[in-house]
Amino acid sequence: GGAAMAAAMPKKKRKLEGDVVLGETWRGMLKMMGVCLSIGAMGGLLGVGGGSILAPMLLELGASAVISAPISSSLVLFSSSQAAVQYYISGKLLWNYAMWIGLVNLLANYFGLYAVKRIVKKLGYTSFIIGSLGVLLVLAAGFTFASLVGDLLKDGFTPFPKYCRSDS
């Protein structure tokens, strides 16, 4: 009796390096739900996908880059798909542009995934992923800032273009 009952009980899973365990207690689950709610609110207010905010949070909680990168990518895909649906519903989706950008994006993602897998295999560690994401974020912020300053110096402060306003 007792041995069969003990064998039927689920065995406690061994935790691996990079595992983030917050859902074993009610307190942990509520904490995680609160963090995710605030990430969603910040993403909505700032106009960025939740994956851009969630990935650094997961890394801070101890998740490995191999786990946090796909989660982040999935959330970015979800939020950008919502934007595409909104453009479609409003009749402002440029199909030719969307198809070309989609094709280029698909090829770039495939090449990037292939390259990262080869580099990680060659180096033997995954911190390359975190470093490359950090470099890309800094470069993107720098180019955005330079573009903003260049536009301000060239044109001064201008209101939103007509296609961005509701009276168009």
Coordinates of N, CA, C and O in Angstrom, one line a residue:
G1 N 0.8 -1.2 0.0 CA 0.0 0.0 0.0 C 0.8 1.3 0.0 O 0.7 2.1 -0.9
G2 N 1.7 1.5 1.1 CA 2.4 2.7 1.2 C 3.4 2.9 0.1 O 3.6 4.1 -0.3
A3 N 4.1 1.9 -0.3 CA 5.2 2.0 -1.3 C 4.6 2.4 -2.7 O 5.1 3.2 -3.4
A4 N 3.4 1.8 -3.0 CA 2.7 2.1 -4.3 C 2.2 3.5 -4.2 O 2.3 4.3 -5.3
M5 N 1.8 4.0 -3.1 CA 1.3 5.4 -3.0 C 2.5 6.4 -3.1 O 2.3 7.4 -3.8
A6 N 3.6 6.0 -2.5 CA 4.8 6.9 -2.6 C 5.3 6.9 -4.0 O 5.8 8.0 -4.5
A7 N 5.2 5.8 -4.7 CA 5.7 5.8 -6.1 C 4.8 6.6 -7.0 O 5.2 7.1 -8.0
A8 N 3.5 6.7 -6.7 CA 2.6 7.4 -7.5 C 2.7 8.9 -7.3 O 2.2 9.7 -8.2
M9 N 3.3 9.4 -6.2 CA 3.4 10.8 -5.9 C 4.4 11.4 -6.9 O 5.4 10.8 -7.2
P10 N 4.1 12.6 -7.4 CA 5.1 13.2 -8.3 C 6.4 13.5 -7.6 O 6.4 14.0 -6.5
K11 N 7.5 13.2 -8.3 CA 8.8 13.5 -7.7 C 9.1 15.0 -7.9 O 8.8 15.6 -8.9
K12 N 9.8 15.5 -6.9 CA 10.2 16.9 -7.0 C 11.3 17.0 -8.0 O 12.2 16.3 -8.1
K13 N 11.0 18.0 -9.0 CA 12.0 18.2 -10.1 C 13.2 18.8 -9.6 O 13.2 19.7 -8.7
R14 N 14.3 18.4 -10.1 CA 15.6 19.0 -9.8 C 15.7 20.3 -10.5 O 15.4 20.5 -11.7
K15 N 16.1 21.4 -9.8 CA 16.3 22.7 -10.3 C 17.6 22.8 -11.0 O 18.6 22.4 -10.5
L16 N 17.6 23.3 -12.2 CA 18.8 23.5 -13.0 C 19.3 24.9 -12.9 O 18.5 25.8 -12.6
E17 N 20.5 25.2 -13.3 CA 21.0 26.5 -13.3 C 20.3 27.3 -14.3 O 20.1 26.9 -15.5
G18 N 19.8 28.5 -13.9 CA 19.0 29.4 -14.8 C 17.5 29.2 -14.7 O 16.8 30.0 -15.2
D19 N 17.1 28.3 -13.9 CA 15.7 28.1 -13.6 C 15.2 29.3 -12.7 O 15.9 29.6 -11.8
V20 N 14.0 29.8 -13.0 CA 13.4 30.9 -12.2 C 12.2 30.2 -11.6 O 11.3 29.8 -12.3
V21 N 12.2 30.1 -10.3 CA 11.0 29.5 -9.6 C 10.4 30.5 -8.7 O 10.9 30.9 -7.7
L22 N 9.2 31.0 -9.2 CA 8.5 32.0 -8.4 C 7.1 31.5 -8.1 O 6.4 32.2 -7.4
G23 N 6.7 30.4 -8.7 CA 5.3 30.0 -8.6 C 5.0 28.8 -7.7 O 4.0 28.2 -7.8
E24 N 6.0 28.6 -6.8 CA 5.8 27.4 -5.9 C 4.9 27.8 -4.7 O 4.4 27.0 -4.0
T25 N 4.8 29.1 -4.4 CA 4.0 29.6 -3.3 C 3.0 30.7 -3.8 O 3.3 31.3 -4.8
W26 N 2.0 30.9 -3.0 CA 1.1 32.0 -3.4 C 1.7 33.3 -3.4 O 1.5 34.1 -4.3
R27 N 2.6 33.6 -2.5 CA 3.3 34.8 -2.4 C 4.2 35.0 -3.7 O 4.2 36.1 -4.3
G28 N 4.9 34.0 -4.1 CA 5.7 34.1 -5.3 C 4.9 34.3 -6.5 O 5.2 35.1 -7.4
M29 N 3.7 33.6 -6.6 CA 2.9 33.8 -7.8 C 2.3 35.2 -7.9 O 2.3 35.8 -8.9
L30 N 1.9 35.7 -6.7 CA 1.3 37.0 -6.7 C 2.4 38.1 -7.0 O 2.1 39.1 -7.7
K31 N 3.6 37.8 -6.5 CA 4.7 38.7 -6.9 C 4.9 38.8 -8.4 O 5.1 39.8 -9.0
M32 N 5.0 37.6 -9.0 CA 5.2 37.5 -10.4 C 4.1 38.1 -11.2 O 4.4 38.8 -12.2
M33 N 2.9 37.9 -10.8 CA 1.7 38.5 -11.5 C 1.8 40.0 -11.4 O 1.5 40.7 -12.4
G34 N 2.2 40.5 -10.2 CA 2.3 42.0 -10.1 C 3.4 42.6 -10.9 O 3.3 43.6 -11.6
V35 N 4.5 41.8 -11.0 CA 5.7 42.3 -11.8 C 5.2 42.3 -13.3 O 5.5 43.2 -14.1
C36 N 4.6 41.2 -13.7 CA 4.1 41.1 -15.1 C 3.1 42.2 -15.5 O 3.1 42.8 -16.6
L37 N 2.2 42.5 -14.5 CA 1.2 43.6 -14.7 C 1.9 44.9 -14.9 O 1.6 45.7 -15.8
S38 N 2.9 45.2 -14.0 CA 3.6 46.5 -14.2 C 4.4 46.5 -15.4 O 4.5 47.6 -16.1
I39 N 4.9 45.4 -15.9 CA 5.7 45.4 -17.2 C 4.7 45.7 -18.3 O 5.0 46.5 -19.2
G40 N 3.5 45.1 -18.3 CA 2.5 45.4 -19.3 C 2.1 46.8 -19.3 O 2.0 47.5 -20.4
A41 N 1.9 47.4 -18.1 CA 1.5 48.8 -18.0 C 2.6 49.7 -18.5 O 2.4 50.7 -19.3
M42 N 3.9 49.4 -18.1 CA 5.0 50.3 -18.6 C 5.2 50.1 -20.1 O 5.4 51.1 -20.8
G43 N 5.0 48.9 -20.6 CA 5.2 48.7 -22.1 C 4.1 49.5 -22.8 O 4.4 50.1 -23.8
G44 N 2.9 49.5 -22.3 CA 1.8 50.2 -22.9 C 2.0 51.7 -22.9 O 1.7 52.4 -23.8
L45 N 2.4 52.2 -21.7 CA 2.7 53.6 -21.6 C 3.8 54.1 -22.4 O 3.8 55.2 -22.9
L46 N 4.9 53.3 -22.5 CA 6.1 53.7 -23.2 C 6.0 53.4 -24.7 O 6.8 53.9 -25.5
G47 N 5.1 52.5 -25.1 CA 5.0 52.2 -26.5 C 6.0 51.1 -26.9 O 6.3 51.1 -28.1
V48 N 6.5 50.4 -26.0 CA 7.4 49.3 -26.4 C 6.8 48.0 -26.0 O 5.9 47.9 -25.2
G49 N 7.3 46.9 -26.7 CA 6.8 45.6 -26.4 C 7.2 45.1 -25.0 O 8.3 45.5 -24.6
G50 N 6.4 44.3 -24.4 CA 6.7 43.8 -23.1 C 7.9 43.0 -23.0 O 8.6 42.9 -22.0
G51 N 8.3 42.4 -24.1 CA 9.5 41.6 -24.2 C 10.8 42.4 -24.0 O 11.8 41.9 -23.4
S52 N 10.7 43.7 -24.4 CA 11.9 44.5 -24.2 C 12.1 44.8 -22.7 O 13.2 45.2 -22.3
I53 N 11.1 44.7 -21.9 CA 11.2 45.0 -20.5 C 11.3 43.7 -19.7 O 12.0 43.6 -18.7
L54 N 10.6 42.6 -20.2 CA 10.6 41.4 -19.5 C 12.0 40.6 -19.5 O 12.4 40.1 -18.5
A55 N 12.7 40.7 -20.6 CA 14.0 40.0 -20.7 C 15.0 40.4 -19.7 O 15.5 39.6 -19.0
P56 N 15.2 41.7 -19.5 CA 16.2 42.1 -18.4 C 15.7 41.7 -17.0 O 16.5 41.3 -16.2
M57 N 14.4 41.7 -16.8 CA 13.8 41.3 -15.5 C 14.1 39.8 -15.3 O 14.5 39.4 -14.2
L58 N 13.9 39.0 -16.3 CA 14.1 37.6 -16.1 C 15.6 37.3 -15.9 O 16.0 36.5 -15.1
L59 N 16.5 38.0 -16.6 CA 17.9 37.9 -16.4 C 18.3 38.3 -14.9 O 19.1 37.6 -14.3
E60 N 17.6 39.3 -14.4 CA 17.9 39.8 -13.1 C 17.4 38.7 -12.1 O 18.0 38.5 -11.0
L61 N 16.3 38.0 -12.4 CA 15.8 37.0 -11.5 C 16.6 35.7 -11.6 O 16.3 34.8 -10.8
G62 N 17.6 35.6 -12.5 CA 18.4 34.5 -12.5 C 18.1 33.5 -13.7 O 18.8 32.5 -13.8
A63 N 17.2 33.9 -14.6 CA 17.0 33.0 -15.8 C 18.2 33.1 -16.7 O 18.8 34.1 -16.8
S64 N 18.4 32.0 -17.4 CA 19.5 32.0 -18.4 C 19.1 32.8 -19.6 O 17.9 32.9 -19.9
A65 N 20.1 33.3 -20.4 CA 19.8 34.0 -21.6 C 19.1 33.1 -22.6 O 18.2 33.5 -23.4
V66 N 19.4 31.8 -22.5 CA 18.7 30.8 -23.5 C 17.2 30.8 -23.2 O 16.5 30.5 -24.1
I67 N 16.8 31.0 -22.0 CA 15.4 31.0 -21.6 C 14.7 32.3 -21.9 O 13.6 32.4 -22.4
S68 N 15.4 33.4 -21.4 CA 14.8 34.7 -21.5 C 14.7 35.3 -22.9 O 13.7 36.0 -23.3
A69 N 15.6 35.0 -23.8 CA 15.6 35.5 -25.2 C 14.4 35.0 -26.0 O 13.7 35.8 -26.6
P70 N 14.0 33.7 -26.0 CA 12.8 33.3 -26.7 C 11.5 33.8 -26.1 O 10.6 34.1 -26.9
I71 N 11.5 34.0 -24.8 CA 10.3 34.5 -24.2 C 10.1 36.0 -24.6 O 9.0 36.4 -25.0
S72 N 11.2 36.7 -24.6 CA 11.2 38.1 -25.1 C 10.8 38.2 -26.5 O 9.9 39.0 -26.9
S73 N 11.3 37.4 -27.4 CA 11.0 37.4 -28.8 C 9.5 37.1 -29.0 O 8.9 37.7 -29.9
S74 N 9.0 36.1 -28.2 CA 7.6 35.8 -28.4 C 6.7 37.0 -28.0 O 5.7 37.2 -28.7
L75 N 7.0 37.7 -26.9 CA 6.2 38.8 -26.5 C 6.3 39.9 -27.6 O 5.4 40.6 -27.8
V76 N 7.5 40.2 -28.1 CA 7.7 41.2 -29.2 C 6.8 40.8 -30.4 O 6.2 41.7 -31.0
L77 N 6.9 39.5 -30.8 CA 6.0 39.1 -31.9 C 4.6 39.3 -31.6 O 3.8 39.8 -32.5
F78 N 4.1 39.0 -30.4 CA 2.7 39.2 -30.0 C 2.3 40.7 -30.1 O 1.3 41.1 -30.7
S79 N 3.1 41.6 -29.5 CA 2.8 43.0 -29.5 C 2.9 43.6 -30.9 O 2.0 44.4 -31.3
S80 N 3.8 43.2 -31.7 CA 3.9 43.8 -33.1 C 2.8 43.2 -34.0 O 2.3 43.9 -34.9
S81 N 2.3 42.0 -33.7 CA 1.2 41.5 -34.4 C -0.1 42.2 -34.1 O -0.9 42.5 -35.0
Q82 N -0.2 42.6 -32.9 CA -1.4 43.5 -32.5 C -1.4 44.8 -33.2 O -2.4 45.3 -33.7
A83 N -0.2 45.4 -33.4 CA -0.1 46.7 -34.1 C -0.5 46.5 -35.6 O -1.2 47.3 -36.2
A84 N 0.0 45.3 -36.2 CA -0.4 45.1 -37.6 C -1.9 44.9 -37.7 O -2.4 45.4 -38.7
V85 N -2.5 44.2 -36.8 CA -4.0 44.0 -36.9 C -4.7 45.4 -36.7 O -5.6 45.7 -37.5
Q86 N -4.2 46.3 -35.9 CA -4.8 47.6 -35.8 C -4.6 48.4 -37.1 O -5.6 49.1 -37.5
Y87 N -3.5 48.3 -37.7 CA -3.3 49.0 -39.0 C -4.2 48.4 -40.0 O -4.8 49.1 -40.8
Y88 N -4.4 47.1 -40.0 CA -5.3 46.4 -41.0 C -6.7 46.9 -40.8 O -7.4 47.2 -41.7
I89 N -7.2 46.9 -39.5 CA -8.6 47.3 -39.2 C -8.8 48.7 -39.6 O -9.9 49.1 -40.2
S90 N -7.8 49.6 -39.4 CA -8.0 51.0 -39.8 C -7.8 51.3 -41.3 O -8.0 52.4 -41.7
G91 N -7.4 50.2 -42.0 CA -7.3 50.4 -43.5 C -6.0 51.1 -43.9 O -5.8 51.6 -45.0
K92 N -5.0 51.1 -43.0 CA -3.8 51.8 -43.3 C -2.6 50.9 -43.4 O -1.4 51.3 -43.4
L93 N -2.8 49.6 -43.6 CA -1.7 48.6 -43.8 C -1.3 48.7 -45.2 O -2.1 48.5 -46.1
L94 N 0.0 48.9 -45.4 CA 0.6 48.9 -46.8 C 1.1 47.5 -47.0 O 2.2 47.1 -46.6
W95 N 0.3 46.7 -47.8 CA 0.6 45.3 -48.0 C 2.0 45.1 -48.6 O 2.7 44.2 -48.2
N96 N 2.3 45.8 -49.7 CA 3.6 45.6 -50.4 C 4.8 45.9 -49.4 O 5.7 45.1 -49.4
Y97 N 4.7 47.0 -48.7 CA 5.7 47.3 -47.7 C 5.8 46.2 -46.6 O 6.9 45.7 -46.3
A98 N 4.6 45.8 -46.1 CA 4.6 44.7 -45.1 C 5.2 43.4 -45.5 O 5.9 42.8 -44.8
M99 N 4.9 43.0 -46.8 CA 5.4 41.8 -47.3 C 7.0 41.8 -47.4 O 7.7 40.9 -47.1
W100 N 7.5 42.9 -48.0 CA 8.9 43.0 -48.1 C 9.6 43.1 -46.8 O 10.6 42.4 -46.6
I101 N 9.1 43.9 -45.8 CA 9.7 43.9 -44.5 C 9.6 42.6 -43.8 O 10.6 42.2 -43.2
G102 N 8.5 41.9 -44.0 CA 8.3 40.6 -43.4 C 9.3 39.6 -43.9 O 9.9 38.8 -43.2
L103 N 9.5 39.6 -45.2 CA 10.5 38.7 -45.9 C 11.9 39.0 -45.4 O 12.7 38.1 -45.0
V104 N 12.3 40.2 -45.4 CA 13.6 40.6 -44.9 C 13.8 40.2 -43.5 O 14.9 39.7 -43.0
N105 N 12.8 40.5 -42.6 CA 12.8 40.1 -41.2 C 13.0 38.6 -41.0 O 13.8 38.2 -40.2
L106 N 12.3 37.9 -41.8 CA 12.3 36.4 -41.7 C 13.7 35.9 -42.0 O 14.3 35.1 -41.3
L107 N 14.3 36.4 -43.1 CA 15.7 36.0 -43.5 C 16.7 36.5 -42.5 O 17.6 35.7 -42.1
A108 N 16.6 37.7 -42.0 CA 17.5 38.2 -41.0 C 17.4 37.4 -39.7 O 18.5 37.1 -39.1
N109 N 16.2 37.0 -39.3 CA 16.1 36.2 -38.0 C 16.7 34.9 -38.2 O 17.4 34.3 -37.3
Y110 N 16.5 34.2 -39.4 CA 17.0 32.9 -39.6 C 18.6 33.0 -39.6 O 19.2 32.2 -39.0
F111 N 19.1 34.0 -40.3 CA 20.6 34.1 -40.3 C 21.1 34.4 -38.9 O 22.1 33.9 -38.5
G112 N 20.5 35.3 -38.2 CA 20.9 35.7 -36.9 C 20.9 34.5 -35.9 O 21.8 34.3 -35.1
L113 N 19.8 33.7 -36.0 CA 19.7 32.5 -35.1 C 20.8 31.5 -35.5 O 21.5 31.0 -34.6
Y114 N 21.1 31.3 -36.7 CA 22.1 30.4 -37.2 C 23.5 30.9 -36.7 O 24.3 30.1 -36.2
A115 N 23.7 32.2 -36.9 CA 25.0 32.7 -36.5 C 25.2 32.6 -35.0 O 26.3 32.3 -34.5
V116 N 24.2 33.0 -34.2 CA 24.3 32.9 -32.7 C 24.5 31.5 -32.2 O 25.4 31.3 -31.4
K117 N 23.8 30.5 -32.8 CA 24.0 29.1 -32.4 C 25.5 28.7 -32.7 O 26.1 28.0 -31.9
R118 N 26.0 29.1 -33.8 CA 27.4 28.7 -34.2 C 28.4 29.4 -33.2 O 29.3 28.8 -32.8
I119 N 28.2 30.7 -32.9 CA 29.1 31.4 -32.0 C 29.0 30.8 -30.6 O 30.1 30.6 -30.0
V120 N 27.8 30.6 -30.1 CA 27.7 30.0 -28.8 C 28.3 28.6 -28.7 O 29.0 28.3 -27.7
K121 N 28.2 27.8 -29.8 CA 28.8 26.5 -29.8 C 30.3 26.6 -29.8 O 31.0 25.8 -29.1
K122 N 30.8 27.5 -30.6 CA 32.3 27.7 -30.7 C 32.8 28.2 -29.4 O 33.9 27.8 -28.9
L123 N 32.2 29.2 -28.8 CA 32.7 29.8 -27.5 C 32.5 28.9 -26.3 O 33.2 29.0 -25.4
G124 N 31.3 28.2 -26.3 CA 31.0 27.3 -25.2 C 30.2 28.0 -24.1 O 30.0 27.4 -23.1
Y125 N 29.9 29.2 -24.2 CA 29.0 29.9 -23.2 C 28.0 30.8 -23.9 O 28.2 31.3 -25.0
T126 N 27.0 31.1 -23.1 CA 25.9 31.9 -23.7 C 25.9 33.4 -23.3 O 25.0 34.1 -23.7
S127 N 26.9 33.8 -22.6 CA 26.9 35.3 -22.2 C 27.1 36.1 -23.5 O 26.8 37.3 -23.4
F128 N 27.5 35.5 -24.6 CA 27.6 36.3 -25.8 C 26.3 36.9 -26.2 O 26.2 38.0 -26.7
I129 N 25.2 36.1 -26.0 CA 23.8 36.6 -26.3 C 23.5 37.9 -25.5 O 23.1 38.9 -26.1
I130 N 23.8 37.9 -24.2 CA 23.5 39.1 -23.4 C 24.4 40.2 -23.9 O 23.9 41.4 -24.0
G131 N 25.7 40.0 -24.1 CA 26.5 41.0 -24.6 C 26.1 41.6 -25.9 O 26.1 42.9 -26.1
S132 N 25.7 40.8 -26.9 CA 25.3 41.3 -28.2 C 24.0 42.1 -28.1 O 23.8 43.1 -28.7
L133 N 23.1 41.6 -27.2 CA 21.8 42.4 -27.0 C 22.1 43.7 -26.4 O 21.5 44.7 -26.8
G134 N 23.0 43.8 -25.4 CA 23.4 45.0 -24.8 C 24.0 46.0 -25.8 O 23.7 47.2 -25.9
V135 N 24.9 45.5 -26.7 CA 25.6 46.3 -27.7 C 24.5 46.9 -28.7 O 24.5 48.1 -29.0
L136 N 23.6 46.0 -29.1 CA 22.6 46.4 -30.0 C 21.6 47.5 -29.4 O 21.3 48.5 -30.1
L137 N 21.3 47.3 -28.1 CA 20.4 48.3 -27.5 C 21.1 49.7 -27.4 O 20.5 50.7 -27.6
V138 N 22.4 49.6 -27.0 CA 23.1 50.9 -26.9 C 23.3 51.6 -28.3 O 23.1 52.8 -28.4
L139 N 23.6 50.8 -29.3 CA 23.7 51.4 -30.6 C 22.3 51.9 -31.1 O 22.3 53.0 -31.7
A140 N 21.2 51.2 -30.9 CA 19.9 51.7 -31.3 C 19.6 53.0 -30.5 O 19.0 53.9 -31.1
A141 N 19.8 53.0 -29.2 CA 19.6 54.3 -28.5 C 20.4 55.4 -29.0 O 19.9 56.5 -29.1
G142 N 21.7 55.1 -29.3 CA 22.6 56.2 -29.8 C 22.1 56.7 -31.2 O 22.0 57.9 -31.4
F143 N 21.7 55.8 -32.1 CA 21.2 56.2 -33.4 C 19.9 57.0 -33.3 O 19.7 58.0 -34.0
T144 N 19.0 56.6 -32.4 CA 17.7 57.3 -32.2 C 18.0 58.7 -31.6 O 17.4 59.6 -32.1
F145 N 18.9 58.8 -30.7 CA 19.2 60.1 -30.1 C 19.8 61.0 -31.2 O 19.5 62.2 -31.3
A146 N 20.8 60.5 -31.9 CA 21.4 61.3 -33.0 C 20.4 61.7 -34.0 O 20.5 62.9 -34.5
S147 N 19.5 60.9 -34.4 CA 18.5 61.2 -35.4 C 17.5 62.3 -34.8 O 17.2 63.3 -35.5
L148 N 17.2 62.2 -33.5 CA 16.3 63.2 -32.9 C 17.0 64.5 -32.8 O 16.4 65.5 -33.2
V149 N 18.3 64.6 -32.4 CA 19.0 65.8 -32.3 C 19.2 66.4 -33.7 O 19.0 67.6 -33.9
G150 N 19.5 65.6 -34.7 CA 19.6 66.0 -36.1 C 18.4 66.7 -36.6 O 18.4 67.7 -37.3
D151 N 17.2 66.0 -36.4 CA 15.9 66.6 -36.8 C 15.6 67.9 -36.1 O 15.1 68.8 -36.7
L152 N 15.9 68.0 -34.8 CA 15.7 69.2 -34.1 C 16.5 70.3 -34.6 O 16.1 71.5 -34.7
L153 N 17.8 70.1 -34.9 CA 18.7 71.1 -35.4 C 18.3 71.6 -36.8 O 18.4 72.7 -37.1
K154 N 17.9 70.6 -37.6 CA 17.5 70.9 -39.0 C 16.2 71.7 -39.1 O 16.1 72.7 -39.7
D155 N 15.1 71.1 -38.4 CA 13.8 71.7 -38.6 C 13.3 72.4 -37.4 O 12.2 73.0 -37.4
G156 N 13.9 72.3 -36.2 CA 13.4 72.9 -35.0 C 12.3 71.9 -34.5 O 12.0 70.9 -35.1
F157 N 11.5 72.4 -33.5 CA 10.4 71.6 -33.0 C 9.2 71.7 -34.0 O 8.8 72.8 -34.3
T158 N 8.8 70.5 -34.5 CA 7.6 70.5 -35.4 C 6.6 69.7 -34.8 O 6.8 68.7 -34.1
P159 N 5.3 70.0 -35.1 CA 4.2 69.1 -34.6 C 4.2 67.8 -35.3 O 5.0 67.6 -36.3
F160 N 3.4 66.9 -34.9 CA 3.3 65.6 -35.6 C 2.9 65.8 -37.0 O 2.1 66.7 -37.3
P161 N 3.4 64.9 -37.9 CA 2.9 65.0 -39.3 C 1.4 64.8 -39.4 O 0.8 64.2 -38.5
K162 N 0.9 65.2 -40.5 CA -0.6 65.2 -40.7 C -1.1 63.7 -40.6 O -2.1 63.5 -40.1
Y163 N -0.3 62.7 -41.1 CA -0.8 61.4 -41.1 C -0.8 60.8 -39.6 O -1.4 59.7 -39.4
C164 N -0.2 61.5 -38.7 CA -0.2 61.0 -37.3 C -1.3 61.7 -36.5 O -1.6 61.3 -35.3
R165 N -2.0 62.7 -37.0 CA -3.0 63.4 -36.3 C -4.4 62.8 -36.6 O -4.6 62.2 -37.6
S166 N -5.3 63.0 -35.7 CA -6.7 62.4 -35.8 C -7.5 63.3 -36.8 O -8.5 62.8 -37.3
D167 N -7.1 64.5 -37.1 CA -7.9 65.3 -38.0 C -7.6 65.1 -39.5 O -8.1 65.7 -40.4
S168 N -6.7 64.1 -39.8 CA -6.3 63.8 -41.2 C -7.4 63.0 -41.9 O -8.2 62.3 -41.4

